[in-house]
CSV table of C-alpha atoms in Angstrom, one decimal:
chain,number,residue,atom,x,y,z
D,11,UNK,CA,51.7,129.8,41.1
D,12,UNK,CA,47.7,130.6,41.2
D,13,UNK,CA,46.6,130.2,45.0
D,14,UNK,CA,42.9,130.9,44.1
D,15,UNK,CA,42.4,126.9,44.5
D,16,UNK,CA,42.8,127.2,48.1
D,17,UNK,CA,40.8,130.3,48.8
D,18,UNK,CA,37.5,129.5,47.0
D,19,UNK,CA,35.5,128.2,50.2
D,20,UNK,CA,36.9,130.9,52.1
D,21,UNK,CA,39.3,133.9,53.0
D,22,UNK,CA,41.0,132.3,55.5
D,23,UNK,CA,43.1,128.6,55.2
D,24,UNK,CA,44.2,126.8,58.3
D,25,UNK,CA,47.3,126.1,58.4
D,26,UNK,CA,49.2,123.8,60.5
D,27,UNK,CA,52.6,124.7,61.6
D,28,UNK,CA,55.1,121.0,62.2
D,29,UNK,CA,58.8,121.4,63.5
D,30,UNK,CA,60.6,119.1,60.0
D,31,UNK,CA,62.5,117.6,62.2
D,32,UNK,CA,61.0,116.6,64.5
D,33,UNK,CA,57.5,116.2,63.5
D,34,UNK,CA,56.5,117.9,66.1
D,35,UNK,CA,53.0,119.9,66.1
D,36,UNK,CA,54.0,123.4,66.7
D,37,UNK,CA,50.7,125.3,66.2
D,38,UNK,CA,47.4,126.3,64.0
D,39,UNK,CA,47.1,130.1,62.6
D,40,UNK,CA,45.5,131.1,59.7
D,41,UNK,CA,46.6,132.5,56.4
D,42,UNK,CA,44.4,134.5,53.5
D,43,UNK,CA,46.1,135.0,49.9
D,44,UNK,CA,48.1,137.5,50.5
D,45,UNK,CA,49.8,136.3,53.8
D,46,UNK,CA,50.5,132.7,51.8
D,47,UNK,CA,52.1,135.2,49.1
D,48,UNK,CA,54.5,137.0,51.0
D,49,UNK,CA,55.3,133.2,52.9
D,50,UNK,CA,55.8,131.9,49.7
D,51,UNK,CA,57.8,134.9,48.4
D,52,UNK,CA,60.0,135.8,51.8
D,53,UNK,CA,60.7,131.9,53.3
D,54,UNK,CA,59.4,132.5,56.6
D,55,UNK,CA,55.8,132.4,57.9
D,56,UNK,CA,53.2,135.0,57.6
D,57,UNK,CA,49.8,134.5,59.1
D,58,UNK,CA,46.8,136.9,59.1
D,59,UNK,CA,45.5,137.2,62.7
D,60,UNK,CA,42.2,136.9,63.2
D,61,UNK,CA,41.7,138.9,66.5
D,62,UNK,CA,43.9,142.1,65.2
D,63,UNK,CA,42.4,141.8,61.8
D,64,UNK,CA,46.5,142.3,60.3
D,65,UNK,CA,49.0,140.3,58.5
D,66,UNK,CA,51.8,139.1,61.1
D,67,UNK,CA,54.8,137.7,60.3
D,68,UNK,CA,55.7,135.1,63.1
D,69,UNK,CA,58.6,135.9,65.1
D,70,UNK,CA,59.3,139.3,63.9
D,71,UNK,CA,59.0,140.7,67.2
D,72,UNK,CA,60.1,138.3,69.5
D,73,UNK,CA,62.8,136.9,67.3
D,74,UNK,CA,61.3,133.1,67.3
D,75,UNK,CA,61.1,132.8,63.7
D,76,UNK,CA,59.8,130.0,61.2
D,77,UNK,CA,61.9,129.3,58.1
D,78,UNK,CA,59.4,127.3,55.6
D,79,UNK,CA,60.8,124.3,54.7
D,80,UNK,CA,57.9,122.7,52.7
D,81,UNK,CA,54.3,123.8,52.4
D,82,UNK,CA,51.3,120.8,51.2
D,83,UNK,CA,47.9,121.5,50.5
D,84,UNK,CA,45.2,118.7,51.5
D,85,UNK,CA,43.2,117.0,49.6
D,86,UNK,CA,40.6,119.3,49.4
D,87,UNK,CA,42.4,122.8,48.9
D,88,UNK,CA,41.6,123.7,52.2
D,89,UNK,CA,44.3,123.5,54.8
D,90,UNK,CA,47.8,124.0,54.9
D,91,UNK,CA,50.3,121.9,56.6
D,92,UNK,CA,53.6,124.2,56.9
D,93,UNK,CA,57.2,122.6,57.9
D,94,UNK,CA,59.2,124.6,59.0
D,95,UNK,CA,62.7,125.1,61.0
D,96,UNK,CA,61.5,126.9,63.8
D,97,UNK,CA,63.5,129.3,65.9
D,98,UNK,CA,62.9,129.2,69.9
D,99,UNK,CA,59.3,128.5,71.1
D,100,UNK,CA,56.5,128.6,68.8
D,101,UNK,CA,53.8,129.6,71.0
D,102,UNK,CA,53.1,133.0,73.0
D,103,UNK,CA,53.5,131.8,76.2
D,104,UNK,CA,56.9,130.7,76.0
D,105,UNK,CA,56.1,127.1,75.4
D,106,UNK,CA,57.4,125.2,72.4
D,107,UNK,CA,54.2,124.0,71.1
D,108,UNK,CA,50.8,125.6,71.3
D,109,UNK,CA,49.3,122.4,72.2
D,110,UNK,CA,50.6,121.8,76.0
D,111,UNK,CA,47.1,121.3,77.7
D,112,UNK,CA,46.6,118.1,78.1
D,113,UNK,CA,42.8,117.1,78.1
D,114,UNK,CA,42.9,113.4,78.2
């Protein structure tokens, strides 16, 4: 499959992480080719993080892990939604879903 589609306007593709069973919102990372490569080619999620500069695959460490289920491409090429099955919380802080504040 040729991924060059979805990294013409940029380097980086958002890509929204949803729990498939749920259809829950889990959280937003970013990928570049080669982390969408080694999703593609391992199953799980790889992301490239923007603050460290380095491919991370989600989970590795803390054992939370994202099995990919499905991966669509929007309309425009530009974002990612991922499904996936996700193991334990999906966020840093311990918290299922990155998106806990509540602003209104």
């Amino acid at each position: 499959m040729n991924l060059d589609k979805y990294f013409v306007k940029a380097d980086l593709i958002p890509a929204i992480v949803q729990e498939d069973s749920t259809g829950e919102i889990l959280m937003l990372a970013y990928m570049n080719k080669e982390s969408m490569e080694k999703t593609l080619e391992t199953g799980y999620t790889w992301f490239w993080s923007r603050s460290r500069q380095e491919l991370w695959n989600k989970g590795a460490t803390s054992g939370h892990l994202q099995k990919v289920i499905s991966i669509h491409g929007d309309c425009d090429d530009d974002t990612l939604l991922v499904k996936v099955e996700q193991t334990g919380p999906a966020c840093h802080t311990g918290s299922k879903s990155c998106f806990f504040n509540k602003i209104k």
